[in-house]
Amino acid sequence: MATKEEILESIAQMSVMEVADLIKMMEEKFGVVAAAAAVAAGPAAAAAEAVEEQTEFNVTLKSVDAAKKIACIKEVRAITGLGLKEAKELCENGGVLKEGVSKEEAAAMKEKLEAAGCVIEVK
């Protein structure tokens, strides 16, 4: 029979997916729920739980197609509510258009802006 230290060393060498499978197998075998799985499984499981789906995104204007600059300025104004001068500067220099928007809203903005000739990044 393996010692606790040997078992712990074996778990430390497993991938995150292997640890998750091991936890499921232990839950089924012993009829328990591993509520503190991240603590028991080590850093690998803690890292897996730390990865959450992002809910807020920043939409950033990277560049503008020179041939479509006017269309880009119009679309930036419509999305941000900026004045003509501010929208023109934003199109020329790039920068954050909106912060903390939902995934759907960010995708809709990106689609509209790219259709107008902008290069957009969503983070």
PDB file of C-alpha atoms in Angstrom:
ATOM      1  CA  MET A   1       0.000   0.000   0.000  1.00  0.00           C
ATOM      2  CA  ALA A   2       1.275   3.462  -0.911  1.00  0.00           C
ATOM      3  CA  THR A   3       1.938   6.056   1.762  1.00  0.00           C
ATOM      4  CA  LYS A   4       0.091   9.357   1.902  1.00  0.00           C
ATOM      5  CA  GLU A   5       3.193  11.150   0.678  1.00  0.00           C
ATOM      6  CA  GLU A   6       3.466   8.844  -2.358  1.00  0.00           C
ATOM      7  CA  ILE A   7      -0.193   9.372  -3.189  1.00  0.00           C
ATOM      8  CA  LEU A   8       0.192  13.129  -2.816  1.00  0.00           C
ATOM      9  CA  GLU A   9       3.267  13.117  -5.074  1.00  0.00           C
ATOM     10  CA  SER A  10       1.351  11.118  -7.715  1.00  0.00           C
ATOM     11  CA  ILE A  11      -1.504  13.632  -7.639  1.00  0.00           C
ATOM     12  CA  ALA A  12       0.937  16.552  -7.941  1.00  0.00           C
ATOM     13  CA  GLN A  13       2.275  15.065 -11.200  1.00  0.00           C
ATOM     14  CA  MET A  14      -1.207  14.757 -12.770  1.00  0.00           C
ATOM     15  CA  SER A  15      -2.718  17.181 -15.245  1.00  0.00           C
ATOM     16  CA  VAL A  16      -5.755  19.246 -14.273  1.00  0.00           C
ATOM     17  CA  MET A  17      -8.053  16.957 -16.262  1.00  0.00           C
ATOM     18  CA  GLU A  18      -6.629  13.850 -14.587  1.00  0.00           C
ATOM     19  CA  VAL A  19      -7.168  15.395 -11.143  1.00  0.00           C
ATOM     20  CA  ALA A  20     -10.755  16.303 -12.051  1.00  0.00           C
ATOM     21  CA  ASP A  21     -11.413  12.715 -13.190  1.00  0.00           C
ATOM     22  CA  LEU A  22      -9.850  11.378  -9.993  1.00  0.00           C
ATOM     23  CA  ILE A  23     -12.090  13.602  -7.882  1.00  0.00           C
ATOM     24  CA  LYS A  24     -15.184  12.401  -9.745  1.00  0.00           C
ATOM     25  CA  MET A  25     -14.144   8.784  -9.247  1.00  0.00           C
ATOM     26  CA  MET A  26     -13.627   9.366  -5.505  1.00  0.00           C
ATOM     27  CA  GLU A  27     -17.007  11.081  -5.201  1.00  0.00           C
ATOM     28  CA  GLU A  28     -18.718   8.113  -6.863  1.00  0.00           C
ATOM     29  CA  LYS A  29     -16.816   5.464  -4.886  1.00  0.00           C
ATOM     30  CA  PHE A  30     -17.319   7.033  -1.467  1.00  0.00           C
ATOM     31  CA  GLY A  31     -20.653   8.794  -2.070  1.00  0.00           C
ATOM     32  CA  VAL A  32     -19.382  12.238  -1.096  1.00  0.00           C
ATOM     33  CA  VAL A  33     -19.042  15.665  -2.689  1.00  0.00           C
ATOM     34  CA  ALA A  34     -15.562  17.185  -2.826  1.00  0.00           C
ATOM     35  CA  ALA A  35     -16.432  20.744  -1.815  1.00  0.00           C
ATOM     36  CA  ALA A  36     -12.814  21.601  -1.020  1.00  0.00           C
ATOM     37  CA  ALA A  37     -11.407  19.897  -4.114  1.00  0.00           C
ATOM     38  CA  ALA A  38      -9.083  22.783  -4.921  1.00  0.00           C
ATOM     39  CA  VAL A  39      -7.432  22.555  -1.520  1.00  0.00           C
ATOM     40  CA  ALA A  40      -7.152  18.766  -1.573  1.00  0.00           C
ATOM     41  CA  ALA A  41      -6.009  18.446  -5.176  1.00  0.00           C
ATOM     42  CA  GLY A  42      -3.290  21.081  -5.044  1.00  0.00           C
ATOM     43  CA  PRO A  43      -2.336  24.003  -7.259  1.00  0.00           C
ATOM     44  CA  ALA A  44      -3.435  22.363 -10.517  1.00  0.00           C
ATOM     45  CA  ALA A  45      -7.086  22.177  -9.461  1.00  0.00           C
ATOM     46  CA  ALA A  46      -6.954  25.656  -7.939  1.00  0.00           C
ATOM     47  CA  ALA A  47      -5.744  27.052 -11.263  1.00  0.00           C
ATOM     48  CA  ALA A  48      -8.573  25.300 -13.093  1.00  0.00           C
ATOM     49  CA  GLU A  49     -11.178  26.842 -10.804  1.00  0.00           C
ATOM     50  CA  ALA A  50      -9.588  30.282 -11.092  1.00  0.00           C
ATOM     51  CA  VAL A  51     -10.332  30.350 -14.825  1.00  0.00           C
ATOM     52  CA  GLU A  52     -13.798  31.843 -15.121  1.00  0.00           C
ATOM     53  CA  GLU A  53     -15.660  32.915 -18.201  1.00  0.00           C
ATOM     54  CA  GLN A  54     -15.191  36.602 -18.830  1.00  0.00           C
ATOM     55  CA  THR A  55     -18.438  38.577 -18.688  1.00  0.00           C
ATOM     56  CA  GLU A  56     -17.216  42.117 -19.350  1.00  0.00           C
ATOM     57  CA  PHE A  57     -15.237  43.149 -22.406  1.00  0.00           C
ATOM     58  CA  ASN A  58     -13.430  46.246 -23.656  1.00  0.00           C
ATOM     59  CA  VAL A  59     -13.834  47.199 -27.317  1.00  0.00           C
ATOM     60  CA  THR A  60     -10.697  48.845 -28.693  1.00  0.00           C
ATOM     61  CA  LEU A  61     -10.216  50.557 -32.044  1.00  0.00           C
ATOM     62  CA  LYS A  62      -6.825  49.560 -33.463  1.00  0.00           C
ATOM     63  CA  SER A  63      -6.845  51.208 -36.889  1.00  0.00           C
ATOM     64  CA  VAL A  64      -9.038  52.534 -39.679  1.00  0.00           C
ATOM     65  CA  ASP A  65      -9.015  51.869 -43.429  1.00  0.00           C
ATOM     66  CA  ALA A  66      -8.012  55.244 -44.894  1.00  0.00           C
ATOM     67  CA  ALA A  67     -10.443  54.847 -47.781  1.00  0.00           C
ATOM     68  CA  LYS A  68     -13.344  54.348 -45.359  1.00  0.00           C
ATOM     69  CA  LYS A  69     -12.382  56.916 -42.725  1.00  0.00           C
ATOM     70  CA  ILE A  70     -15.638  58.907 -42.913  1.00  0.00           C
ATOM     71  CA  ALA A  71     -17.780  55.787 -42.502  1.00  0.00           C
ATOM     72  CA  CYS A  72     -15.645  54.743 -39.524  1.00  0.00           C
ATOM     73  CA  ILE A  73     -16.011  58.162 -37.870  1.00  0.00           C
ATOM     74  CA  LYS A  74     -19.799  58.014 -38.330  1.00  0.00           C
ATOM     75  CA  GLU A  75     -19.995  54.549 -36.784  1.00  0.00           C
ATOM     76  CA  VAL A  76     -17.716  55.519 -33.867  1.00  0.00           C
ATOM     77  CA  ARG A  77     -19.929  58.553 -33.198  1.00  0.00           C
ATOM     78  CA  ALA A  78     -23.066  56.395 -33.279  1.00  0.00           C
ATOM     79  CA  ILE A  79     -21.630  53.869 -30.821  1.00  0.00           C
ATOM     80  CA  THR A  80     -19.843  56.200 -28.403  1.00  0.00           C
ATOM     81  CA  GLY A  81     -21.918  59.363 -28.596  1.00  0.00           C
ATOM     82  CA  LEU A  82     -18.744  61.427 -29.074  1.00  0.00           C
ATOM     83  CA  GLY A  83     -18.631  64.654 -31.017  1.00  0.00           C
ATOM     84  CA  LEU A  84     -17.168  64.854 -34.518  1.00  0.00           C
ATOM     85  CA  LYS A  85     -13.743  66.080 -33.385  1.00  0.00           C
ATOM     86  CA  GLU A  86     -13.381  63.439 -30.630  1.00  0.00           C
ATOM     87  CA  ALA A  87     -14.542  60.612 -32.910  1.00  0.00           C
ATOM     88  CA  LYS A  88     -12.089  61.733 -35.625  1.00  0.00           C
ATOM     89  CA  GLU A  89      -9.205  61.800 -33.112  1.00  0.00           C
ATOM     90  CA  LEU A  90     -10.174  58.367 -31.831  1.00  0.00           C
ATOM     91  CA  CYS A  91     -10.208  56.997 -35.390  1.00  0.00           C
ATOM     92  CA  GLU A  92      -6.831  58.548 -36.144  1.00  0.00           C
ATOM     93  CA  ASN A  93      -5.103  57.513 -32.918  1.00  0.00           C
ATOM     94  CA  GLY A  94      -7.018  54.404 -31.861  1.00  0.00           C
ATOM     95  CA  GLY A  95      -8.128  53.662 -28.334  1.00  0.00           C
ATOM     96  CA  VAL A  96     -10.847  52.154 -26.178  1.00  0.00           C
ATOM     97  CA  LEU A  97     -14.351  52.746 -27.527  1.00  0.00           C
ATOM     98  CA  LYS A  98     -16.333  51.132 -24.704  1.00  0.00           C
ATOM     99  CA  GLU A  99     -15.385  49.387 -21.467  1.00  0.00           C
ATOM    100  CA  GLY A 100     -17.237  46.727 -19.507  1.00  0.00           C
ATOM    101  CA  VAL A 101     -19.749  45.704 -22.181  1.00  0.00           C
ATOM    102  CA  SER A 102     -21.392  42.300 -22.510  1.00  0.00           C
ATOM    103  CA  LYS A 103     -20.127  39.684 -24.930  1.00  0.00           C
ATOM    104  CA  GLU A 104     -23.138  40.133 -27.217  1.00  0.00           C
ATOM    105  CA  GLU A 105     -22.854  43.927 -27.246  1.00  0.00           C
ATOM    106  CA  ALA A 106     -19.109  43.722 -27.944  1.00  0.00           C
ATOM    107  CA  ALA A 107     -19.699  41.316 -30.834  1.00  0.00           C
ATOM    108  CA  ALA A 108     -22.399  43.577 -32.312  1.00  0.00           C
ATOM    109  CA  MET A 109     -20.122  46.627 -32.064  1.00  0.00           C
ATOM    110  CA  LYS A 110     -17.222  44.751 -33.615  1.00  0.00           C
ATOM    111  CA  GLU A 111     -19.385  43.603 -36.521  1.00  0.00           C
ATOM    112  CA  LYS A 112     -20.693  47.111 -37.247  1.00  0.00           C
ATOM    113  CA  LEU A 113     -17.277  48.754 -36.945  1.00  0.00           C
ATOM    114  CA  GLU A 114     -15.499  46.174 -39.083  1.00  0.00           C
ATOM    115  CA  ALA A 115     -18.181  46.583 -41.758  1.00  0.00           C
ATOM    116  CA  ALA A 116     -17.374  50.317 -41.723  1.00  0.00           C
ATOM    117  CA  GLY A 117     -13.646  49.618 -42.221  1.00  0.00           C
ATOM    118  CA  CYS A 118     -12.263  49.603 -38.671  1.00  0.00           C
ATOM    119  CA  VAL A 119      -9.880  47.072 -37.133  1.00  0.00           C
ATOM    120  CA  ILE A 120     -11.303  46.170 -33.729  1.00  0.00           C
ATOM    121  CA  GLU A 121      -9.983  44.217 -30.772  1.00  0.00           C
ATOM    122  CA  VAL A 122     -12.232  42.826 -28.032  1.00  0.00           C
ATOM    123  CA  LYS A 123     -10.570  41.974 -24.711  1.00  0.00           C
TER     124      LYS A 123
END
